[in-house]
Coordinates of C-alpha atoms in Angstrom, one line a residue:
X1 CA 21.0 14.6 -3.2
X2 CA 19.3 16.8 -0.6
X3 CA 22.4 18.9 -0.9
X4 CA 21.6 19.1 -4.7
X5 CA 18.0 20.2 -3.7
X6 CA 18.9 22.8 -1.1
X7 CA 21.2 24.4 -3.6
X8 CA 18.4 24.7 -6.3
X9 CA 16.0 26.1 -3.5
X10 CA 18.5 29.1 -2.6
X11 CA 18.5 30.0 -6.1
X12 CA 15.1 30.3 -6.8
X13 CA 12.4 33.0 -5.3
X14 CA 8.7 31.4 -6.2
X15 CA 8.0 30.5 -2.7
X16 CA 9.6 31.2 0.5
X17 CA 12.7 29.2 1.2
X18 CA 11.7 27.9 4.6
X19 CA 8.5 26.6 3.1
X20 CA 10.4 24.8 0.5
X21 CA 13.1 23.4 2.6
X22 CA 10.1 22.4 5.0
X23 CA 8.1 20.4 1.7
X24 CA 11.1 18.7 0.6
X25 CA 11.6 17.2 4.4
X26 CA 8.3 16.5 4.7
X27 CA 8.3 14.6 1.9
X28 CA 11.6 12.7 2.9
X29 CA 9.8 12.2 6.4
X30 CA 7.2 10.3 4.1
X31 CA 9.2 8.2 1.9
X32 CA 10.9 7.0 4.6
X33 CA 7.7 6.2 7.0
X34 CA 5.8 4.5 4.0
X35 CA 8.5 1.9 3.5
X36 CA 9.4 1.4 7.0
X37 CA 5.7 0.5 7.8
X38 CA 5.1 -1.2 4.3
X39 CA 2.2 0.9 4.6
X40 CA 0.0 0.7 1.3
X41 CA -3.7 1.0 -0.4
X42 CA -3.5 -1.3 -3.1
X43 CA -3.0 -4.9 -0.8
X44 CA -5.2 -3.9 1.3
X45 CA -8.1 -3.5 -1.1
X46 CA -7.2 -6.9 -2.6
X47 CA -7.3 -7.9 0.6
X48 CA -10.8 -6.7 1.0
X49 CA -11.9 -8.8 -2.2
X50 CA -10.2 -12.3 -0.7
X51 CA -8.2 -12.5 -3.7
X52 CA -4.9 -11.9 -1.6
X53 CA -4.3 -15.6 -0.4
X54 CA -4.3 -19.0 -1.9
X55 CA -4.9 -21.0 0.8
X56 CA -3.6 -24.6 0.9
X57 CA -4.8 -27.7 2.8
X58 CA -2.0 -30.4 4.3
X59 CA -3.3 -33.9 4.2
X60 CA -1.4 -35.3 7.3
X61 CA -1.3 -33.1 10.5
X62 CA 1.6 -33.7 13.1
X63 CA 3.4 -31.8 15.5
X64 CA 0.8 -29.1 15.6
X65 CA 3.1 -27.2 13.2
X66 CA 0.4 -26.6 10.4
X67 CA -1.2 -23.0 11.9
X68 CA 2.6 -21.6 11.9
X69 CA 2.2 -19.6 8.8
X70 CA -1.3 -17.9 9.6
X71 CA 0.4 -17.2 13.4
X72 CA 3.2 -15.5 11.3
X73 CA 0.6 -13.5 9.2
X74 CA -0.6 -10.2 10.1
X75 CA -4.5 -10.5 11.4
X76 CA -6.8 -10.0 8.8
X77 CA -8.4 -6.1 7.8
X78 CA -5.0 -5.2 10.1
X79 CA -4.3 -2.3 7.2
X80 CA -8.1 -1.0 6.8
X81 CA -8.1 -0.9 10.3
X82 CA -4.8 1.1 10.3
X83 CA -6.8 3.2 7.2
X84 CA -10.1 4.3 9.9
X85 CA -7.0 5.1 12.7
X86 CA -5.1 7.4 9.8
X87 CA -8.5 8.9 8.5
X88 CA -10.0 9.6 12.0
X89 CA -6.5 11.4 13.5
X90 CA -6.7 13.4 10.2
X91 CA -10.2 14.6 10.3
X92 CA -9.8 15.6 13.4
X93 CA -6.9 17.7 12.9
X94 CA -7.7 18.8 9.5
X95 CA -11.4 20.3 10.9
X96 CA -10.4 21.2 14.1
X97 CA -8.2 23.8 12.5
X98 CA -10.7 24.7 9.7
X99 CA -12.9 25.4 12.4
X100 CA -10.4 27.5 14.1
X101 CA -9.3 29.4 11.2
X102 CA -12.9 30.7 10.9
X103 CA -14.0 31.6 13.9
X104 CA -10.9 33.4 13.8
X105 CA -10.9 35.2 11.0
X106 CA -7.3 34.0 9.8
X107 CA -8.4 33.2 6.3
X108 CA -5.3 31.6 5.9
X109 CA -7.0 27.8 5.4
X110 CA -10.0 26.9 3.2
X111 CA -11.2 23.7 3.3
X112 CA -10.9 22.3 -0.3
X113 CA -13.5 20.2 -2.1
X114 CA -13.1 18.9 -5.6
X115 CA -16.3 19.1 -7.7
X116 CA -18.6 15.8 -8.4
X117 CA -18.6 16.0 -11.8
X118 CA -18.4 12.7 -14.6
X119 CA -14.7 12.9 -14.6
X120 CA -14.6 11.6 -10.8
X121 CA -16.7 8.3 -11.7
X122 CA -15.1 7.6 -14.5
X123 CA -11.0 8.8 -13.0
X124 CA -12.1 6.3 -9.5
X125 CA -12.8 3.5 -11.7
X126 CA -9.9 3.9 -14.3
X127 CA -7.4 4.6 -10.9
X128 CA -8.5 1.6 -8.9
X129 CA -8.2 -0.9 -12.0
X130 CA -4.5 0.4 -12.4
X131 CA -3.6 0.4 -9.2
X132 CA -4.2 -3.3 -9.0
X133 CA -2.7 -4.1 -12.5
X134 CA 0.5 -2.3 -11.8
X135 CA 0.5 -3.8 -8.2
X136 CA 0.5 -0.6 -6.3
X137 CA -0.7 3.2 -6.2
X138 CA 1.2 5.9 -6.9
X139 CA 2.7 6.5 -3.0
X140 CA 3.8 3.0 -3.8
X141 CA 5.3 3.7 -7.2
X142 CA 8.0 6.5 -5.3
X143 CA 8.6 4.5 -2.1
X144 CA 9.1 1.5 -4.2
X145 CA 11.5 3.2 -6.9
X146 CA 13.6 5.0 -3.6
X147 CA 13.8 1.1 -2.8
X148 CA 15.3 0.2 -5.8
X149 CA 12.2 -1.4 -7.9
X150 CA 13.4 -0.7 -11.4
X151 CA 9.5 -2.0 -12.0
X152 CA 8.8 1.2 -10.6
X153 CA 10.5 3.1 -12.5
X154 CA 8.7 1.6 -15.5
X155 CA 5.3 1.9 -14.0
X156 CA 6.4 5.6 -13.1
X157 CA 7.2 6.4 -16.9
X158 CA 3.6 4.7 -18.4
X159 CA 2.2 6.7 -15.4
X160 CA 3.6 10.3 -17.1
X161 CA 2.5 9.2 -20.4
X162 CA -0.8 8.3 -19.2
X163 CA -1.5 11.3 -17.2
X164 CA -0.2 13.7 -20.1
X165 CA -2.8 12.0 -22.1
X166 CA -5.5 12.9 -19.3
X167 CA -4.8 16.1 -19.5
X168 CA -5.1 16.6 -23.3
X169 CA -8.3 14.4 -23.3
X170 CA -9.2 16.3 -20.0
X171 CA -8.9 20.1 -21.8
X172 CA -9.8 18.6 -25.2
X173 CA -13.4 17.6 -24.0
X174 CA -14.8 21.2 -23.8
X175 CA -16.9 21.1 -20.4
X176 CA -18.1 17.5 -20.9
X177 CA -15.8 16.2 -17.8
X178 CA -17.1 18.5 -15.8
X179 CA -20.9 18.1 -15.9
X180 CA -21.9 18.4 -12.1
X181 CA -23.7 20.7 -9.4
X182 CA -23.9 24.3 -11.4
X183 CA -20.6 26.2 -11.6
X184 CA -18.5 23.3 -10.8
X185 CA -19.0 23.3 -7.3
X186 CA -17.7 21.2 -4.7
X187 CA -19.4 20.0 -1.7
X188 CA -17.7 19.8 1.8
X189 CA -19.9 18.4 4.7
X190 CA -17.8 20.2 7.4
X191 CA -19.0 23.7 5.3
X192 CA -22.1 23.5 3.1
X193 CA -23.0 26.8 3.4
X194 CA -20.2 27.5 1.0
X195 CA -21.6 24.9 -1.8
X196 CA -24.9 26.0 -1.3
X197 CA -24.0 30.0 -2.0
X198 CA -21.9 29.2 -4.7
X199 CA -23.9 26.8 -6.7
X200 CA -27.5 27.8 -6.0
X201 CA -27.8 31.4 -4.4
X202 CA -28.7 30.4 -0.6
X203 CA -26.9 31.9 2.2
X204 CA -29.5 31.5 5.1
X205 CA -26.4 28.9 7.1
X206 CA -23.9 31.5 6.3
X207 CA -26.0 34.5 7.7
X208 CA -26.2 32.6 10.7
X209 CA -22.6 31.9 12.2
X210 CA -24.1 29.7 14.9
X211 CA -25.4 27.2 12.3
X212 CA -22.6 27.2 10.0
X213 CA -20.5 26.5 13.7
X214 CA -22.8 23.7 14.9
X215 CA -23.0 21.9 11.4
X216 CA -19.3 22.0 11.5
X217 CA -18.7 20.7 15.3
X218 CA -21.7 18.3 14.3
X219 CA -20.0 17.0 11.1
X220 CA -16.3 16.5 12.4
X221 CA -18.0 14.6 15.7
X222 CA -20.0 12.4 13.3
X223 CA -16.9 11.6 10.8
X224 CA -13.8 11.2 13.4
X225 CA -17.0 9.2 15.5
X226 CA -17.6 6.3 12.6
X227 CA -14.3 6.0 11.7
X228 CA -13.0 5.4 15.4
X229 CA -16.5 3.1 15.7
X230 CA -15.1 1.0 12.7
X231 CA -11.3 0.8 14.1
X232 CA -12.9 -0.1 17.7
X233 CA -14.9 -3.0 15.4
X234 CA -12.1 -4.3 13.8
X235 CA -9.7 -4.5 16.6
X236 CA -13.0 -6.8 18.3
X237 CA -13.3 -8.7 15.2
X238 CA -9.3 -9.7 14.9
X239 CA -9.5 -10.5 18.4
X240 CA -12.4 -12.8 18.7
X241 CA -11.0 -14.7 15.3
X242 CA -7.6 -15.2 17.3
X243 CA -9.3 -16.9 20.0
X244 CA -11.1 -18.7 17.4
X245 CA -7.6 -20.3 15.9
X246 CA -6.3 -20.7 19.2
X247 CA -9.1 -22.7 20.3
X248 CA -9.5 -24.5 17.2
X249 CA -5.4 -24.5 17.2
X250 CA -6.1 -26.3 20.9
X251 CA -8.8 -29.2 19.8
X252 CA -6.9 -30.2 16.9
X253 CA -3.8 -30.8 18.6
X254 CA -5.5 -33.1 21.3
X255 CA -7.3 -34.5 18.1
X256 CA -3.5 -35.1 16.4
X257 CA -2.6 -36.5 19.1
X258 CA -5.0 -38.9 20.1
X259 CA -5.4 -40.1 17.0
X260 CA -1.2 -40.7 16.5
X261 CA -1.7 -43.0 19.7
X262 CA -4.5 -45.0 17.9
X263 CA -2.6 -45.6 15.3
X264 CA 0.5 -46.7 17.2
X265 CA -1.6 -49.2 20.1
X266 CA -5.3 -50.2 18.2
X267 CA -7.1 -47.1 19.9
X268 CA -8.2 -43.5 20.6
X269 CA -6.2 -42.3 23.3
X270 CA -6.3 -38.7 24.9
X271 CA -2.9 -37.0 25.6
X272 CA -0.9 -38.5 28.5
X273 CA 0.1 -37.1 31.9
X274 CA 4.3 -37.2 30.1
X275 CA 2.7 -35.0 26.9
X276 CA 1.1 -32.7 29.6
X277 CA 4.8 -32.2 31.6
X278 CA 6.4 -31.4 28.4
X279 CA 3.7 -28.7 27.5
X280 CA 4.2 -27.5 31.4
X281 CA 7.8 -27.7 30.5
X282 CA 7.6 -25.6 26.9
X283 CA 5.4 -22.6 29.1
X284 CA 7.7 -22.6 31.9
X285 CA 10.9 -22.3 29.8
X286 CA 8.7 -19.5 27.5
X287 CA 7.7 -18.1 30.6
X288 CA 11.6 -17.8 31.4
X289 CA 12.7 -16.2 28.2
X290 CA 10.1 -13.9 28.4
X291 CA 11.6 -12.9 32.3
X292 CA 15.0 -12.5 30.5
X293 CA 14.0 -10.1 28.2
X294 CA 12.1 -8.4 30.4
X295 CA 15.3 -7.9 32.4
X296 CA 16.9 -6.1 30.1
X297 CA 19.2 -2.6 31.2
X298 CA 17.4 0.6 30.1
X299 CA 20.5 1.4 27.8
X300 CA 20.0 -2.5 25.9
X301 CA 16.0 -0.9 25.5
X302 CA 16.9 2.3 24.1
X303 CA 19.6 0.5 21.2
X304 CA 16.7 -1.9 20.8
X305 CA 14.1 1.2 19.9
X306 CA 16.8 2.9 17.8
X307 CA 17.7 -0.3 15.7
X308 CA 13.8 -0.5 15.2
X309 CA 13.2 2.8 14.1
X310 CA 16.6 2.8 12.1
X311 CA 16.1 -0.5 10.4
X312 CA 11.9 -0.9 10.8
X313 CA 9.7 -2.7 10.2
X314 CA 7.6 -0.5 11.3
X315 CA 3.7 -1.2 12.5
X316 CA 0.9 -0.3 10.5
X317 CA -0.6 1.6 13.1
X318 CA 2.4 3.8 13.9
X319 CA 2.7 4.1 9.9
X320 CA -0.9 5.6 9.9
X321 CA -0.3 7.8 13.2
X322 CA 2.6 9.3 11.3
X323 CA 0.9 9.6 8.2
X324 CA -2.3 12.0 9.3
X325 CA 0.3 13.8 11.2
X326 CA 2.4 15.0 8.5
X327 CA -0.2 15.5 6.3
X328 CA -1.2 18.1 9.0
X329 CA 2.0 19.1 9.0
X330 CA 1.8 19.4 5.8
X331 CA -1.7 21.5 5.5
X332 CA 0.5 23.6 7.9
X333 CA 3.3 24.5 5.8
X334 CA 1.6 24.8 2.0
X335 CA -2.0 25.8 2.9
X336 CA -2.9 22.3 0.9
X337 CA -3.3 18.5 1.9
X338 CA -0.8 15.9 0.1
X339 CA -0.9 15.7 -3.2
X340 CA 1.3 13.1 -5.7
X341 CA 0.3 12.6 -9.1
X342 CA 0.0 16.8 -9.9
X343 CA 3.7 16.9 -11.3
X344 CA 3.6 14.0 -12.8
X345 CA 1.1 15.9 -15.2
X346 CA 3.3 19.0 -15.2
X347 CA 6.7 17.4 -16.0
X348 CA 4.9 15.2 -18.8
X349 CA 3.2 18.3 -20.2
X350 CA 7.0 19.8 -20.1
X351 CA 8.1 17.2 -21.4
X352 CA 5.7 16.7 -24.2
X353 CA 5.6 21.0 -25.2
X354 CA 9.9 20.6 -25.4
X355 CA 9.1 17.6 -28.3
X356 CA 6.3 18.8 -30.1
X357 CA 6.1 22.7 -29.3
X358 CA 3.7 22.7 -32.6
X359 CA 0.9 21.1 -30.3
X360 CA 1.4 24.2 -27.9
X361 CA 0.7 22.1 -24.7
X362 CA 0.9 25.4 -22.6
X363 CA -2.7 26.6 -24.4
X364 CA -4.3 23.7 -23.2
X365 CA -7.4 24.7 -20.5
X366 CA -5.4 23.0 -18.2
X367 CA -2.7 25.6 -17.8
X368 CA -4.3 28.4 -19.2
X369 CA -3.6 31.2 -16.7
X370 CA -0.8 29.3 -15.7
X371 CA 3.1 29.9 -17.2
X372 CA 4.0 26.9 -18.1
X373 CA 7.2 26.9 -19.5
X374 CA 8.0 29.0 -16.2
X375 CA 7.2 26.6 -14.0
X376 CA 10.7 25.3 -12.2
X377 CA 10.0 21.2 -11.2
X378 CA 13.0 21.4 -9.1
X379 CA 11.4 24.7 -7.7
X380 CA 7.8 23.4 -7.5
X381 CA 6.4 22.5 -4.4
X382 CA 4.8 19.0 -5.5
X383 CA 7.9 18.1 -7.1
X384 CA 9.8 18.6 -4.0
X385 CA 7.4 16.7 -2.3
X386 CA 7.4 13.6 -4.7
X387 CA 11.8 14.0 -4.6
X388 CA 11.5 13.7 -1.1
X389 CA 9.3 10.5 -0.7
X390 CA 11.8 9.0 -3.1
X391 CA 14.6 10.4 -1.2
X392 CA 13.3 9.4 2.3
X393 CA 12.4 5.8 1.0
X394 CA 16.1 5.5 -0.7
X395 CA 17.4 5.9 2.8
X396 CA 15.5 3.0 4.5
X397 CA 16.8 1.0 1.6
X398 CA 20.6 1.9 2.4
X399 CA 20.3 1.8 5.8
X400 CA 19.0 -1.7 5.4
X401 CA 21.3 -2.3 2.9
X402 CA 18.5 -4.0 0.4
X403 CA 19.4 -1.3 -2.2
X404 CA 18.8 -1.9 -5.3
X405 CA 16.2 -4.4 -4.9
X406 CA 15.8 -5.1 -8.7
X407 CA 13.3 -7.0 -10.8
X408 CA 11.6 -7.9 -7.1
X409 CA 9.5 -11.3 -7.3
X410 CA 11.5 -12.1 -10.7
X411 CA 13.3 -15.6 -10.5
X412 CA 16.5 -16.0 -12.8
X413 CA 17.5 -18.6 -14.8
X414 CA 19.5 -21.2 -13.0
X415 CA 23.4 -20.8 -14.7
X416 CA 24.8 -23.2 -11.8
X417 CA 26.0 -26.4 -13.0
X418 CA 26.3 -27.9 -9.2
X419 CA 22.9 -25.9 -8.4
X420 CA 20.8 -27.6 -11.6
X421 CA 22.4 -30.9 -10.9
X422 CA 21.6 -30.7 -7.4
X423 CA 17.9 -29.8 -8.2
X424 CA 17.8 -32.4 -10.8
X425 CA 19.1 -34.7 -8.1
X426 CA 16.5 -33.7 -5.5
X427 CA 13.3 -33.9 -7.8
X428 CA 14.5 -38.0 -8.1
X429 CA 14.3 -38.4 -4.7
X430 CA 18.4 -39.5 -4.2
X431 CA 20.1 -39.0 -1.0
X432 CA 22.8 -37.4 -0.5
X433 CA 24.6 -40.3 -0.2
X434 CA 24.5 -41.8 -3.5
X435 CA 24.8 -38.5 -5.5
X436 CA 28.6 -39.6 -6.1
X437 CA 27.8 -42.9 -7.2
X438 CA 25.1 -41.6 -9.2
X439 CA 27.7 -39.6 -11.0
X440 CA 30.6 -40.8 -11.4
X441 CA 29.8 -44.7 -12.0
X442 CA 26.4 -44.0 -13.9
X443 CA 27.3 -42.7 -17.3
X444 CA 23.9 -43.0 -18.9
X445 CA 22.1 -41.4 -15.8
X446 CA 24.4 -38.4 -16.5
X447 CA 23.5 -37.5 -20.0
X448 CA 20.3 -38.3 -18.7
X449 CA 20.8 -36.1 -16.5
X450 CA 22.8 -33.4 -18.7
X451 CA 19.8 -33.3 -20.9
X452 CA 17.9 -33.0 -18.5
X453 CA 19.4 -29.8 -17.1
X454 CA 19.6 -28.5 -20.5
X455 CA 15.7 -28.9 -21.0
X456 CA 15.3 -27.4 -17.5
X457 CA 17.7 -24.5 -18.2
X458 CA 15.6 -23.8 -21.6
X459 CA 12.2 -24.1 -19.8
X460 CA 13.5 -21.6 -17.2
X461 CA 15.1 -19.1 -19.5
X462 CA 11.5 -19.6 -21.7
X463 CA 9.4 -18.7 -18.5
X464 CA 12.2 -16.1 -17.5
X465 CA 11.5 -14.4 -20.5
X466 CA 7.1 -15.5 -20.3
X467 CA 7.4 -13.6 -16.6
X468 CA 9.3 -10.4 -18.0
X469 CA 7.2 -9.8 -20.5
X470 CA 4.0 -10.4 -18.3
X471 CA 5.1 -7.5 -16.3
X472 CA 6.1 -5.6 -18.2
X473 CA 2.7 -5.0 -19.8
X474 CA 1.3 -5.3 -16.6
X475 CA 3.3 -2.0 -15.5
X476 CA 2.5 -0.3 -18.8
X477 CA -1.3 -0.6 -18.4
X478 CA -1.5 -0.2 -15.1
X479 CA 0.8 3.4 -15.5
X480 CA -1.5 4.1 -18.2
X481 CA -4.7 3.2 -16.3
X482 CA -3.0 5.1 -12.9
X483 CA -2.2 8.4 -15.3
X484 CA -5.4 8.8 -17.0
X485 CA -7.3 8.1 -13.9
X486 CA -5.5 10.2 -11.9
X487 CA -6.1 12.9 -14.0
X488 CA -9.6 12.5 -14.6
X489 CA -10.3 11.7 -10.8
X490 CA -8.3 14.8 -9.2
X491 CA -5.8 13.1 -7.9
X492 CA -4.9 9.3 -6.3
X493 CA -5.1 7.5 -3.2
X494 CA -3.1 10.3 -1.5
X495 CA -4.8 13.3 -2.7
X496 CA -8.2 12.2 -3.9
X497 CA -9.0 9.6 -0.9
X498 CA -6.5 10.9 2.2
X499 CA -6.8 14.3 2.0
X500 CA -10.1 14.5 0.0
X501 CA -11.2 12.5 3.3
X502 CA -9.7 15.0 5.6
X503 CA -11.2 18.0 3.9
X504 CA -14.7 16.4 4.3
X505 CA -15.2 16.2 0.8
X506 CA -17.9 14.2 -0.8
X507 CA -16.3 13.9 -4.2
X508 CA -13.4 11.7 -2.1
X509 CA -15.9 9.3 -0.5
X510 CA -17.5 9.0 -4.1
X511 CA -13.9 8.4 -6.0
X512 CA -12.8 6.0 -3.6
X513 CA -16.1 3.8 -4.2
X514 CA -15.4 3.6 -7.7
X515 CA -11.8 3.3 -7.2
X516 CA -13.0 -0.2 -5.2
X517 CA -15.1 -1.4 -7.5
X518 CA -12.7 -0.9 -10.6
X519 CA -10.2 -2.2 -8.3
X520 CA -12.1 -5.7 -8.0
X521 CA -11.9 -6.3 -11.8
X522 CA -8.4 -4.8 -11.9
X523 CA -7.9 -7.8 -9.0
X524 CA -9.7 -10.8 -10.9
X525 CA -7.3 -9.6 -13.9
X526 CA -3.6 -9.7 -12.0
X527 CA -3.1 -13.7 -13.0
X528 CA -3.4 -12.6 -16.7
X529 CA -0.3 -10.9 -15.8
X530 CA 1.9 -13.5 -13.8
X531 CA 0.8 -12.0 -10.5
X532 CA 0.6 -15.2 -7.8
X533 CA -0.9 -14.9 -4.5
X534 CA 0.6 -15.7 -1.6
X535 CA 0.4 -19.0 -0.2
X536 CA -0.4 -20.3 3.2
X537 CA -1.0 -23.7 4.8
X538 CA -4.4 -23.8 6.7
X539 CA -5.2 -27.0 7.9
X540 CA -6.8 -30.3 6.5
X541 CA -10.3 -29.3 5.6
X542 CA -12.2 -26.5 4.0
X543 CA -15.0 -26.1 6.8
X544 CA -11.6 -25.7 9.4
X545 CA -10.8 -22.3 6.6
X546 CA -14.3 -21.3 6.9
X547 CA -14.6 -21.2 10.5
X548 CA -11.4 -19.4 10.8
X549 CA -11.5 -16.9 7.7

């Protein structure tokens, strides 16, 4: 495939072939770190709202063994946190050079800012209700379909409808979308002298260099300052509630155990001086694995490293450090942050003008003073970049060798005669031990039995077919949602949010609000669909959950 690519980019003359060669691998570089790091917007919002986890209470505690789950789950805010560290590294890169580029005189790098116009609120809020319905943004959708999610590739195709549709509605609406600051102006805190002179005549910060530097300085010190403040805060908060459930982890233990002994000899009993040498026995023999892995050769380290970067998973917090990086890299190569959902419109547009060239999509305000029918998506630089995410996250999914990973949270109907009987078996409580006798000598329990499975194969092909459908609606609205959205909101999480944030844009900070707060009721909506939340076992009582959550 990238052989494929490079042999379309020789042949072609739009853009330089060094700057194509270097989109395309930037976008492989991409794929490939988004699904190594798992790294996504649309959990983590859910997150935000606590409608992530279902949390379960266990009756009977023994064997301290009911805080397992939560000790396997990543701490809580772990991905907004790794949002402030990706936001703050790219602000700081993305102004610093801003900055440079004018004092210089290059000219070569403008900082971009979309206008605030009614199309923003109304895009955010359309955006963040798909994102949730169709389970994930539209990064996700590529790094998910170069996984192997044929969902995926459904949401990706309602996506392309939906955004074709934005961009009729969008050029049919004749200036009413863009109702804003005069002249369609957008506003960039790192350089509001250049808002100021375009929409309303003043230039008194751009006659005076030394202003338009200090505002700039102040602005990038002030942006990259709260959103290390609010990393800093999070890392303090995850910390102090992990001491929490390791002291409350601690107490109910010793509470477990003393009230085990009661039980057993009439009384409450603390834990014994033999219960205290086999926890000084458990450290001591952790204490010595921990010495034998840390006496490992230099080479066993290095395969180690290369089998993690290889195979992942990755951390969120090296996913975000490579993430502002090559969007920098990125600004570096095209002139332009990251941008997704921009052919999406072009190849639906295509699409659409090679079915129904009587609407005469090319005339629509959208590509006026643009050729159209010209423009090569093999060729095009946003194309390249969204065939590389895919490309990149297709080789994570070989080299892990979970490729295709079709129909993902999808259960099939269970078509194993031993496998039905042996569930039918378990949900009567009979042991092993008697499942011969049970069917060989008991000929009534087996067309008991055989009906049964029949009933339970029917109920599971019925909510087979329940779940499918589900979905499958579920990936249509939310595509449709994501499309029009996108479209109406200048771009998605990538372009509108990430590098709208990076350029210092207001119009990102406003989209991504209503992108939250659409989000929420796109959230409370997912079990409509089918969507379950994940499930982990807390402990006995709700006022243990609300000290620890």
């Amino acid at each position: 495939m990238i052989g494929c690519s490079l042999g379309f980019l020789l042949s072609n003359q739009q853009h330089p072939l060094w700057q194509q060669a270097a989109t395309l691998w930037i976008g492989i570089a991409f794929g490939f770190v988004l699904l190594q790091s798992a790294y996504g917007f649309t959990a983590q919002f859910r997150l935000g709202y606590n409608l992530q986890y279902d949390f379960i209470y266990k009756k009977n505690i023994h064997d301290n063994q009911y805080l397992t789950e939560i000790e396997k789950a990543k701490p809580k805010y772990s991905g907004i946190q790794a949002h402030c560290l990706m936001l703050a590294i790219s602000s700081f890169l993305f102004g610093a050079l801003y900055l440079l580029d004018k004092i210089c005189g290059w000219g070569r790098y403008t900082n971009e800012a979309s206008p605030i116009t009614i199309s923003i609120l109304m895009g955010g809020f359309l955006f963040g209700i798909g994102m949730q319905v169709g389970d994930v943004c539209a990064s996700g959708t590529l790094f998910t379909l170069g996984g192997g999610s044929l969902w995926s590739l459904l949401l990706l195709i309602f996506f392309v409808i939906g955004g074709t549709f934005g961009t009729y509605f969008f050029s049919a609406g004749n200036g009413v979308w863009n109702i804003g600051f005069p002249k369609n102006s957008g506003f960039s805190f790192l350089f509001p002298g250049m808002f100021l002179k375009k929409a309303y005549h003043i230039t008194y910060i751009q006659q005076h260099p030394w202003l338009e530097y200090f505002i700039a300085v102040l602005t990038l010190c002030i942006q990259v300052g709260c959103f290390i403040a609010a990393f800093v805060g999070i890392h303090f908060y995850n910390k102090k509630r992990k001491e929490q459930l390791e002291s409350l982890k601690i107490e109910a233990s010793y509470n477990t155990v003393g009230e085990t002994q009661g039980l057993l000899s009439g009384q409450n009993k603390t834990p014994n001086s033999e219960e205290e040498e086999e926890d000084d026995e458990m450290l001591s023999n952790t204490a010595a694995f921990r010495k034998v892995n840390s006496t490992k050769s230099t080479m066993d380290k290095v395969k180690s490293f290369l089998k993690v970067v290889a195979f992942g998973p990755w951390d969120y917090l090296v996913g975000a450090v490579l993430m502002a990086l090559l969007n920098f890299i990125h600004l570096l190569v095209t002139q332009h942050g990251m941008g997704i959902t921009g052919p999406f419109f072009l190849i639906g547009s295509k699409i659409l003008n090679g079915i129904a060239p009587s609407l005469h999509v090319e005339n629509w305000k959208v590509w006026q003073g643009q050729n159209l029918n010209g423009i090569n998506v093999v060729t095009n630089l946003g194309c390249l970049f969204d065939f590389g995410i895919v490309m990149g996250a297709m080789m994570v999914a070989l080299l892990r060798g979970t490729f295709p990973s079709v129909l993902q949270d999808v259960k099939f109907p269970c078509l194993n005669k031993k496998q039905k009987l042996y569930e039918v078996i378990k949900e009567s409580n009979t042991t092993d031990r008697d499942v011969n006798d049970l069917v060989i000598n008991d000929n009534s329990k087996k067309q008991e039995m055989k009906s049964n499975n029949k009933q339970q194969q029917d109920n599971n092909t019925s909510n087979y077919i329940k779940e499918i459908a589900l979905m499958s609606l579920a990936k249509m609205i939310g595509g449709i949602c994501m499309g029009l959205g996108a479209r109406f909101g200048y771009g998605c999480n990538i372009n509108a949010y990430f590098s709208g944030v990076s350029n210092f844009s207001v119009h990102a900070y406003v989209w991504i609000t209503l992108a939250i707060i659409g989000g929420y009721f796109g959230a409370l909506s997912r079990p409509l669909f089918g969507y379950k939340k994940k499930v982990i076992e807390c402990g006995c009582s709700k006022d243990f959950i609300k000290q620890v959550y």
